[in-house]
Coordinates of C-alpha atoms and ligand atoms in Angstrom, one line a residue:
M5 CA 237.4 101.3 9.0
P6 CA 234.5 100.1 7.0
D7 CA 234.8 101.0 3.1
S8 CA 231.2 103.1 3.5
M9 CA 229.7 104.8 6.8
P10 CA 227.5 102.3 8.2
D11 CA 224.4 103.6 10.3
H12 CA 226.1 103.1 14.1
A13 CA 228.9 105.3 14.7
P14 CA 232.0 103.2 13.3
S15 CA 235.6 102.9 15.3
F16 CA 238.8 104.4 14.0
Q17 CA 241.9 103.1 14.5
N18 CA 245.7 104.4 14.7
Y19 CA 248.1 103.2 12.4
I20 CA 251.7 102.1 13.9
D21 CA 254.1 100.1 11.8
G22 CA 251.9 99.0 9.2
A23 CA 249.2 98.2 11.3
F24 CA 245.7 99.5 12.5
V25 CA 245.6 99.3 16.3
G26 CA 243.8 100.7 19.4
G27 CA 245.0 103.2 21.5
G28 CA 246.1 103.3 25.2
A29 CA 244.2 106.3 26.4
G30 CA 241.2 105.0 25.7
A31 CA 238.7 106.6 22.6
I32 CA 236.9 109.9 21.9
D33 CA 233.9 110.8 20.2
V34 CA 234.0 112.5 17.3
T35 CA 231.0 114.7 16.9
D36 CA 229.3 116.1 13.6
P37 CA 229.6 120.1 14.6
A38 CA 226.5 120.6 12.4
T39 CA 224.3 118.5 14.0
G40 CA 226.0 117.2 17.2
E41 CA 225.6 113.9 16.3
V42 CA 228.6 111.1 16.8
V43 CA 230.5 110.1 13.2
G44 CA 232.8 107.7 14.8
T45 CA 234.9 107.2 17.6
Q46 CA 238.8 107.7 17.6
A47 CA 241.3 105.4 19.5
L48 CA 243.6 108.0 21.6
A49 CA 247.5 107.3 22.1
D50 CA 249.3 107.4 25.1
A51 CA 253.4 107.7 25.5
R52 CA 253.5 104.0 24.9
D53 CA 251.7 104.3 21.5
V54 CA 254.0 107.6 20.8
D55 CA 257.2 105.4 21.8
R56 CA 256.2 102.6 19.3
A57 CA 255.3 104.7 16.6
V58 CA 258.6 106.6 16.6
N59 CA 260.6 103.7 17.3
A60 CA 259.0 101.9 14.2
A61 CA 259.8 105.0 12.1
A62 CA 263.5 104.6 13.7
R63 CA 263.5 101.2 12.7
L64 CA 262.9 101.8 9.0
H65 CA 265.2 104.5 8.9
R66 CA 268.0 102.5 10.0
E67 CA 267.0 99.5 7.5
R68 CA 267.7 101.9 5.1
T69 CA 264.5 101.2 2.9
L70 CA 263.3 104.2 2.0
R71 CA 266.1 106.2 1.9
D72 CA 268.2 104.1 -0.4
M73 CA 265.7 103.6 -2.9
R74 CA 265.9 105.0 -6.3
P75 CA 264.2 108.5 -5.8
I76 CA 262.0 107.9 -8.9
E77 CA 260.8 104.7 -7.2
R78 CA 260.0 106.6 -3.7
G79 CA 258.5 109.4 -5.8
R80 CA 256.1 107.0 -7.5
M81 CA 255.4 105.4 -4.3
V82 CA 254.6 108.9 -3.2
Q83 CA 252.5 110.1 -5.9
A84 CA 250.6 106.6 -5.7
V85 CA 249.3 108.0 -2.5
G86 CA 247.6 110.8 -3.8
Q87 CA 246.0 108.5 -6.6
Y88 CA 244.5 106.6 -3.9
L89 CA 242.9 109.6 -2.1
T90 CA 241.7 110.9 -5.8
A91 CA 240.3 107.6 -6.1
H92 CA 238.1 108.0 -3.1
R93 CA 237.6 111.6 -2.9
E94 CA 234.2 111.3 -2.6
E95 CA 233.8 109.0 0.3
I96 CA 237.0 111.3 2.0
A97 CA 235.1 114.1 1.5
R98 CA 232.1 113.1 3.1
L99 CA 233.7 112.0 6.2
L100 CA 235.7 115.2 5.9
T101 CA 232.4 117.5 6.1
L102 CA 230.8 115.2 9.0
E103 CA 234.4 115.8 11.4
Q104 CA 234.7 119.3 10.2
G105 CA 231.6 121.0 9.5
K106 CA 232.7 122.5 5.9
P107 CA 230.4 122.0 2.9
I108 CA 230.9 118.8 0.5
W109 CA 232.3 121.0 -2.2
E110 CA 234.7 122.3 0.2
S111 CA 235.9 119.1 1.4
L112 CA 236.8 118.1 -2.5
I113 CA 238.7 121.0 -2.9
E114 CA 240.7 119.7 0.2
V115 CA 240.9 116.3 -0.7
D116 CA 242.1 117.5 -4.5
G117 CA 244.3 119.6 -2.5
A118 CA 245.9 117.0 -0.4
A119 CA 246.4 114.6 -3.6
R120 CA 248.1 117.4 -5.4
Y121 CA 250.7 117.5 -2.8
F122 CA 251.4 113.8 -3.3
E123 CA 251.3 114.3 -7.1
Y124 CA 254.2 117.4 -6.4
Y125 CA 256.3 116.3 -4.2
G126 CA 256.6 112.5 -5.7
N127 CA 257.4 114.3 -9.2
Q128 CA 260.4 116.5 -6.7
A129 CA 261.9 113.5 -5.2
A130 CA 264.5 113.0 -7.8
T131 CA 265.3 116.4 -8.0
V132 CA 266.9 116.6 -4.6
E133 CA 270.5 117.0 -5.5
G134 CA 274.0 117.8 -4.1
R135 CA 276.8 120.0 -5.5
S136 CA 280.5 118.8 -6.2
V137 CA 282.8 121.9 -4.8
P138 CA 286.0 122.5 -6.2
L139 CA 289.1 121.9 -3.6
G140 CA 292.0 121.9 -6.1
E141 CA 293.7 119.2 -7.8
G142 CA 294.3 116.7 -4.4
Y143 CA 290.8 116.5 -3.5
F144 CA 287.4 115.6 -4.6
D145 CA 284.7 116.8 -2.6
W146 CA 280.8 116.6 -2.8
T147 CA 277.9 117.1 -1.1
E148 CA 274.3 115.3 -0.6
A149 CA 271.2 116.0 1.0
E150 CA 270.0 113.0 3.5
P151 CA 266.9 112.6 4.9
Y152 CA 267.0 113.6 8.9
G153 CA 265.0 110.0 9.7
V154 CA 262.3 110.3 12.2
S155 CA 259.9 113.1 11.0
A156 CA 257.0 114.1 13.4
Q157 CA 254.3 115.9 12.1
V158 CA 251.8 117.8 14.4
I159 CA 248.0 119.0 12.7
P160 CA 245.5 121.4 13.1
W161 CA 242.1 120.6 12.6
N162 CA 241.1 123.1 10.5
Y163 CA 242.4 121.3 7.5
P164 CA 243.4 117.9 8.7
I165 CA 243.9 115.7 5.1
E166 CA 245.5 118.9 3.3
M167 CA 247.8 120.0 6.3
T168 CA 248.9 116.5 6.7
A169 CA 249.5 115.9 3.0
R170 CA 251.4 119.0 2.9
S171 CA 254.2 117.6 5.4
L172 CA 253.8 113.8 4.8
A173 CA 254.5 114.3 0.9
P174 CA 258.0 116.2 0.9
A175 CA 259.0 114.3 4.1
L176 CA 258.2 110.9 2.5
A177 CA 259.8 111.7 -1.2
T178 CA 263.0 112.7 0.5
G179 CA 263.2 109.6 2.1
N180 CA 262.5 109.9 6.0
A181 CA 260.4 107.7 8.1
C182 CA 257.1 109.7 9.6
V183 CA 255.1 110.0 12.8
V184 CA 252.2 112.2 12.1
K185 CA 249.8 113.2 15.4
S186 CA 246.5 113.7 14.0
P187 CA 244.0 117.0 15.4
E188 CA 241.3 116.0 18.4
L189 CA 238.7 117.3 16.5
T190 CA 239.0 115.8 13.2
P191 CA 241.0 112.9 13.0
L192 CA 239.0 110.5 11.2
T193 CA 240.2 111.4 7.4
A194 CA 243.7 110.7 8.4
T195 CA 242.6 106.8 8.3
W196 CA 242.5 107.4 4.3
I197 CA 246.3 108.4 4.5
A198 CA 247.2 105.1 6.4
R199 CA 245.1 103.3 3.9
A200 CA 246.4 104.9 1.1
A201 CA 250.1 104.7 2.3
E202 CA 249.3 101.0 2.4
A203 CA 247.8 101.2 -1.3
A204 CA 250.8 102.7 -2.5
G205 CA 253.2 99.9 -1.0
L206 CA 255.3 102.2 1.4
P207 CA 256.9 100.0 3.7
A208 CA 255.7 99.5 7.4
G209 CA 257.0 102.5 9.8
A210 CA 257.3 105.0 6.7
V211 CA 253.8 106.2 7.9
N212 CA 252.6 106.0 11.2
I213 CA 249.4 108.2 12.3
I214 CA 248.3 108.4 15.7
C215 CA 245.5 111.1 17.4
G216 CA 245.8 111.9 21.0
I217 CA 245.7 114.6 23.1
G218 CA 247.8 117.7 22.0
T219 CA 249.3 118.0 25.7
E220 CA 249.8 114.5 26.3
A221 CA 250.4 112.5 22.8
G222 CA 251.6 115.2 21.1
A223 CA 253.7 116.5 23.9
A224 CA 255.8 113.3 24.2
L225 CA 256.1 113.0 20.7
C226 CA 257.5 116.5 20.1
A227 CA 259.9 115.4 23.3
H228 CA 260.8 112.1 22.3
P229 CA 264.3 111.5 21.8
G230 CA 264.0 109.3 18.6
V231 CA 262.6 112.2 16.6
N232 CA 265.2 114.1 14.0
Q233 CA 262.8 116.4 13.0
I234 CA 259.2 118.4 13.8
V235 CA 256.9 120.1 11.7
F236 CA 254.0 121.8 13.3
T237 CA 250.7 123.7 12.2
G238 CA 249.1 125.4 14.6
S239 CA 248.6 127.8 17.0
V240 CA 251.3 130.3 18.8
P241 CA 250.9 128.9 22.4
T242 CA 251.4 125.3 21.3
G243 CA 254.4 126.4 18.6
I244 CA 256.2 127.7 21.4
A245 CA 255.7 124.9 23.6
I246 CA 257.0 122.5 20.4
A247 CA 259.8 124.9 19.4
T248 CA 260.9 124.4 23.5
A249 CA 260.8 120.6 23.2
A250 CA 262.7 120.7 19.7
A251 CA 265.2 122.6 21.3
Q252 CA 265.8 120.2 24.2
N253 CA 266.7 117.7 21.4
I254 CA 268.5 119.9 19.4
V255 CA 266.1 119.0 16.3
P256 CA 265.3 121.5 13.6
C257 CA 261.5 122.6 13.4
V258 CA 259.2 124.2 10.7
L259 CA 256.5 126.5 12.6
E260 CA 253.4 127.0 10.4
L261 CA 251.3 129.4 13.0
G262 CA 248.2 132.0 12.9
G263 CA 248.0 135.3 11.2
K264 CA 245.9 138.5 11.0
S265 CA 246.7 139.0 7.3
A266 CA 245.3 142.0 5.9
A267 CA 244.1 143.3 2.1
I268 CA 244.9 146.9 1.2
V269 CA 242.4 148.1 -1.1
H270 CA 243.2 150.9 -2.9
D271 CA 240.9 154.1 -4.6
D272 CA 242.1 152.4 -8.0
A273 CA 240.7 148.8 -7.3
D274 CA 238.2 146.8 -8.9
L275 CA 235.6 146.3 -6.3
A276 CA 233.3 144.2 -8.3
A277 CA 236.0 141.7 -8.5
F278 CA 237.2 141.9 -4.8
E279 CA 233.6 140.8 -3.5
N280 CA 235.3 137.2 -4.8
D281 CA 238.4 137.9 -2.6
I282 CA 235.6 138.4 0.1
R283 CA 233.9 135.4 -0.4
W284 CA 237.1 133.3 -0.5
G285 CA 239.2 135.2 1.6
I286 CA 237.1 135.1 5.1
Y287 CA 234.2 132.9 4.4
F288 CA 236.1 129.8 2.7
N289 CA 236.2 127.2 5.7
A290 CA 234.0 129.7 7.3
G291 CA 236.9 131.6 8.3
Q292 CA 239.3 128.9 9.7
V293 CA 242.1 129.6 7.6
C294 CA 245.8 130.7 8.9
S295 CA 246.0 132.8 6.1
A296 CA 242.6 134.0 5.9
M297 CA 242.0 137.7 4.8
S298 CA 240.6 138.8 8.4
R299 CA 241.5 142.4 7.4
V300 CA 240.5 145.1 5.1
I301 CA 242.4 148.3 4.7
V302 CA 240.4 150.2 2.3
H303 CA 241.2 153.5 0.9
E304 CA 238.4 156.2 2.8
S305 CA 237.4 157.3 -0.6
R306 CA 236.0 153.5 -1.1
V307 CA 235.3 152.7 2.1
D308 CA 231.2 153.3 1.9
E309 CA 231.2 151.4 -1.4
L310 CA 233.3 148.4 -0.2
I311 CA 231.2 147.9 2.9
G312 CA 228.3 147.9 1.0
R313 CA 229.7 145.4 -1.4
A314 CA 231.2 143.1 1.6
E315 CA 227.6 143.5 3.2
S316 CA 226.2 141.8 0.3
V317 CA 228.7 138.9 0.1
A318 CA 228.3 138.5 3.8
R319 CA 224.1 138.0 3.2
G320 CA 224.1 136.1 0.5
L321 CA 225.9 133.4 2.2
Q322 CA 223.6 130.3 3.4
M323 CA 224.7 128.5 6.6
R324 CA 224.0 125.0 5.7
P325 CA 225.2 121.7 7.2
G326 CA 228.0 120.8 5.2
I327 CA 226.5 117.6 4.2
E328 CA 223.8 119.5 2.5
C329 CA 225.9 121.4 0.3
E330 CA 227.5 119.0 -2.6
E331 CA 227.2 121.3 -5.3
F332 CA 229.3 124.4 -5.2
G333 CA 227.7 127.7 -3.9
P334 CA 226.9 130.4 -1.9
T335 CA 226.9 128.0 1.5
M336 CA 228.8 128.1 4.4
G337 CA 229.3 125.1 7.0
S338 CA 229.4 125.5 10.6
L339 CA 232.3 126.2 12.7
V340 CA 234.3 123.1 14.1
S341 CA 233.3 123.4 17.7
D342 CA 230.8 125.0 19.9
G343 CA 234.1 126.1 21.6
Q344 CA 234.9 127.8 18.2
R345 CA 231.7 129.5 17.9
E346 CA 231.9 130.9 21.6
R347 CA 235.3 132.3 21.0
V348 CA 234.4 133.9 17.7
A349 CA 230.9 135.4 19.3
G350 CA 233.3 136.8 22.2
M351 CA 235.6 138.3 19.9
V352 CA 232.8 140.1 17.9
D353 CA 231.1 141.1 20.9
A354 CA 234.2 143.1 22.9
A355 CA 235.1 144.4 19.3
R356 CA 231.2 146.1 19.5
G357 CA 232.1 147.1 22.9
E358 CA 235.4 148.6 21.4
G359 CA 233.5 150.9 19.0
A360 CA 233.4 148.7 15.9
S361 CA 229.9 148.4 13.9
V362 CA 228.4 145.3 12.9
V363 CA 227.1 146.0 9.2
S364 CA 226.1 142.3 8.9
G365 CA 226.0 139.3 10.8
G366 CA 227.7 139.2 14.3
Y367 CA 225.0 136.6 15.7
V368 CA 224.5 133.2 16.9
P369 CA 221.9 132.1 14.6
N370 CA 218.7 130.1 16.1
K371 CA 219.6 126.8 15.2
T372 CA 221.3 123.1 15.9
G373 CA 225.1 123.3 15.3
A374 CA 228.0 125.0 15.8
F375 CA 227.0 127.9 13.4
Y376 CA 228.1 131.7 13.2
A377 CA 226.6 134.4 10.8
P378 CA 228.9 135.6 8.4
T379 CA 230.1 138.9 10.0
V380 CA 231.4 142.3 8.7
L381 CA 232.5 145.0 10.9
A382 CA 233.2 148.6 10.1
G383 CA 234.8 151.2 11.7
V384 CA 237.5 148.9 13.0
T385 CA 240.8 151.0 14.1
P386 CA 244.5 149.4 14.3
D387 CA 244.0 149.8 18.1
M388 CA 241.4 147.5 18.4
A389 CA 241.8 144.1 20.0
I390 CA 239.7 142.6 16.9
A391 CA 242.7 144.4 14.7
N392 CA 245.5 142.3 16.1
E393 CA 244.2 138.9 17.3
E394 CA 243.1 135.9 15.4
V395 CA 239.6 135.2 15.4
F396 CA 240.0 132.0 13.2
G397 CA 236.1 132.4 12.2
P398 CA 234.0 134.3 9.5
V399 CA 234.6 137.9 10.7
L400 CA 236.2 140.6 8.2
S401 CA 237.2 144.0 10.1
I402 CA 237.5 146.8 8.0
L403 CA 239.7 149.8 8.5
T404 CA 240.6 152.7 6.5
F405 CA 243.4 154.5 5.2
R406 CA 244.6 157.8 3.3
G407 CA 248.4 157.3 2.2
D408 CA 250.0 154.2 1.1
A409 CA 252.4 154.4 3.9
E410 CA 250.1 154.5 6.2
A411 CA 248.3 151.5 4.8
I412 CA 251.6 149.5 4.7
E413 CA 252.1 150.6 8.5
I414 CA 248.5 149.1 9.5
A415 CA 249.2 145.8 7.6
N416 CA 252.4 145.7 9.2
A417 CA 251.3 146.5 12.9
T418 CA 250.3 143.1 14.4
P419 CA 253.1 140.6 15.4
Y420 CA 252.1 138.2 12.8
G421 CA 253.2 137.9 9.3
L422 CA 251.5 135.4 7.3
A423 CA 250.2 137.0 4.2
A424 CA 249.3 140.1 2.9
G425 CA 247.2 141.7 -0.3
V426 CA 247.5 144.8 -2.2
F427 CA 244.6 145.3 -5.1
T428 CA 245.3 147.8 -7.3
G429 CA 245.5 148.8 -10.9
D430 CA 248.6 150.3 -10.5
L431 CA 251.6 147.7 -11.0
D432 CA 254.2 150.4 -9.6
R433 CA 252.2 150.5 -6.6
A434 CA 251.5 146.8 -5.9
T435 CA 255.2 146.1 -6.6
R436 CA 256.7 148.6 -4.0
A437 CA 253.9 147.6 -1.5
A438 CA 254.8 144.1 -2.0
R439 CA 258.5 144.5 -1.0
R440 CA 257.2 146.6 2.2
L441 CA 255.0 144.4 3.6
R442 CA 256.0 142.2 6.4
A443 CA 254.3 138.6 5.5
G444 CA 255.6 135.4 4.1
Q445 CA 253.5 135.7 1.1
V446 CA 251.8 138.8 -0.7
Y447 CA 248.8 138.4 -3.1
V448 CA 248.1 141.2 -5.9
N449 CA 244.6 141.3 -6.9
E450 CA 243.7 137.8 -6.1
W451 CA 243.9 136.6 -2.5
Y452 CA 245.3 133.2 -2.2
A453 CA 246.9 133.4 -5.5
G454 CA 249.4 130.6 -5.6
G455 CA 249.5 126.8 -5.3
V456 CA 251.6 123.6 -4.0
E457 CA 254.2 125.2 -6.3
T458 CA 254.7 128.3 -4.3
P459 CA 256.5 128.6 -1.2
F460 CA 254.3 129.5 2.0
G461 CA 255.3 130.2 5.5
G462 CA 255.5 133.6 8.1
Y463 CA 257.4 136.2 9.4
G464 CA 257.5 137.0 12.9
K465 CA 254.8 135.1 15.1
S466 CA 253.4 133.7 12.2
G467 CA 256.0 131.0 12.4
Y468 CA 259.6 130.2 10.4
G469 CA 260.7 127.7 7.8
R470 CA 258.6 127.3 4.4
E471 CA 256.2 124.6 3.5
K472 CA 254.8 124.4 -0.1
G473 CA 256.9 124.7 -3.6
R474 CA 260.9 123.3 -3.5
E475 CA 261.8 125.4 -0.6
A476 CA 259.9 122.8 1.5
L477 CA 262.1 119.8 0.5
W478 CA 265.1 121.9 2.3
N479 CA 263.5 121.1 5.8
Y480 CA 263.4 117.4 5.4
V481 CA 267.2 117.0 4.3
Q482 CA 270.8 117.8 5.9
T483 CA 273.3 118.4 4.2
K484 CA 276.4 116.2 4.4
N485 CA 279.6 117.3 2.7
I486 CA 281.8 114.3 1.5
A487 CA 285.8 115.0 1.0
I488 CA 288.2 112.7 -0.4
K489 CA 291.8 113.2 -0.5
L490 CA 293.0 111.9 -3.6
A491 CA 296.4 109.7 -3.8
G492 CA 299.2 111.4 -5.6
P493 CA 299.6 111.3 -9.5
T494 CA 300.6 107.4 -10.8
Ligands
LIG9 P1 246.4 124.1 18.1 O1 248.0 124.5 18.2 O2 245.5 123.9 19.4 O3 246.7 122.3 17.8 C1 247.4 122.1 16.8 C2 248.1 120.5 17.0 O4 248.7 120.4 18.2 C3 246.8 120.0 17.3 O5 246.9 118.0 17.0 C4 246.9 119.7 18.8 O6 246.7 118.0 19.7 C5 248.2 119.7 19.2 N1 248.8 120.2 20.6 C6 248.5 120.9 21.4 N2 249.5 121.0 22.4 C7 250.4 120.4 22.3 C8 251.9 120.0 23.0 N3 251.9 121.0 24.3 N4 252.2 119.3 22.4 C9 252.4 118.9 20.9 N5 251.1 119.0 20.1 C10 250.4 119.7 21.0 O7 245.9 124.4 17.2 P2 244.5 124.5 16.4 O8 243.0 124.9 17.2 O9 244.0 123.0 16.5 O10 244.8 125.2 15.3 C11 244.5 126.8 14.9 C12 245.5 127.4 14.8 O11 246.4 126.7 13.5 C13 245.4 128.3 14.5 O12 246.0 129.5 15.1 C14 245.7 128.6 12.8 O13 246.2 130.0 12.6 C15 246.5 127.4 13.1 N6 247.2 127.0 11.7 C16 248.2 127.5 10.8 C17 248.6 127.3 9.7 C18 249.3 127.7 8.7 O14 250.1 127.1 7.7 N7 250.2 128.9 9.2 C19 247.6 126.0 9.2 C20 246.5 125.7 9.8 C21 246.2 126.5 10.9

């Protein structure tokens, strides 16, 4: 890939065994969803490319180069990947915006977030310890945390560089060799991870990055007998296919799937402050966030005020091509594709048909690009499809409740369980609710509170296993117990 974007669309290759290579399945055009223009062409892997990538990773694991390194040195290499990304953050952010649609300022946040994973897990590399187990006088026993070997990682299109960093950093820090399958819609920025791995001095085979059609290259990767562990972030149906493939080979897998996450807003909540949670919770990345605040369940005494505030947040956002939005501000980019926009439009129309009222948005603007207006739906009831199914777009559904128990029941009523929020000035009430909400993380008085350091994952159909935080490290290692029978006293 060239250092800067030339006038003609550049080609992007796969990265296998330390070399940039073409793909056996040809190439696809990657387009800017805000304009329809081609940003670049991406090589597509076929099953043979998948095989080469897995074999390269398996060879490296057999050679023990990465796993036998002093953890602190391996950790420094992982940190160097992040430092490389930071050094190129502006270029990466531009490319990310062009392929994904988000404003440049959002892309910068994503690139910085990706770098942060490498910083954090690079630091953790030397902390993965075993323990000694007392077996009495005649034995010495201890455990070691060993890398699985080949970690296969399948990435979604909404945060391509950050999601790649989220699984790659802990996998490398614990000494695994990785094969990443980048998403077809937004594969281009992954090239920067490959470059960063090279610059950091990671040995060939430690990081392999291939793009390919999910049901072809993705399926071939997850079914490959050389893969020892799988991490998947994406939709529930694909998660089921991948968990099934993992079961066939008896390999563990982490599933980070979708959500229909709800914020409970109590009668004593600070609604002025909550405007910020609406802004970030449902309109950041145009709502294409697995843990988006897609439902607000508000006490009936405050619903009118909340609707008014949500409307003003939504109407205050300008829909603009991401590349025009360098500075942080009230801007929202396009959705990732026309297909995603049609899906969102279809779900909002269906909600209207079921009796929800459109307070703001609810339309496709008359302009080029996959834009959809920031939308607020009021009068949503728990039985409506819009209250249960993930939209993955800029659509906020507002529901009401009378008593605390009812609020929790509504929040817990979907098959998902990724995130939940409680907004109140009463810490006892918040604590009680937090314990009863069926979700992998609960935000109190700030949606998305937390960071790289805090464990993240789902209950129910939102998946299993935890990414982020120290918890994530345990996805990438298996415990070996070593018991020694000591000779008798001399
Ligand atoms: P998707 O499931 O369609 O695709 C995700 C990835 O899986 C892509 O790389 C795709 O090529 C690949 N894939 C598709 N079929 C496959 C198969 N049979 N075998 C192997 N790989 C296959 O999801 P998407 O549309 O890219 O992403 C949107 C979904 O991801 C949403 O549901 C969202 O909630 C979820 N998501 C979850 C998190 C999280 O951390 N929980 C984060 C981001 C996105």
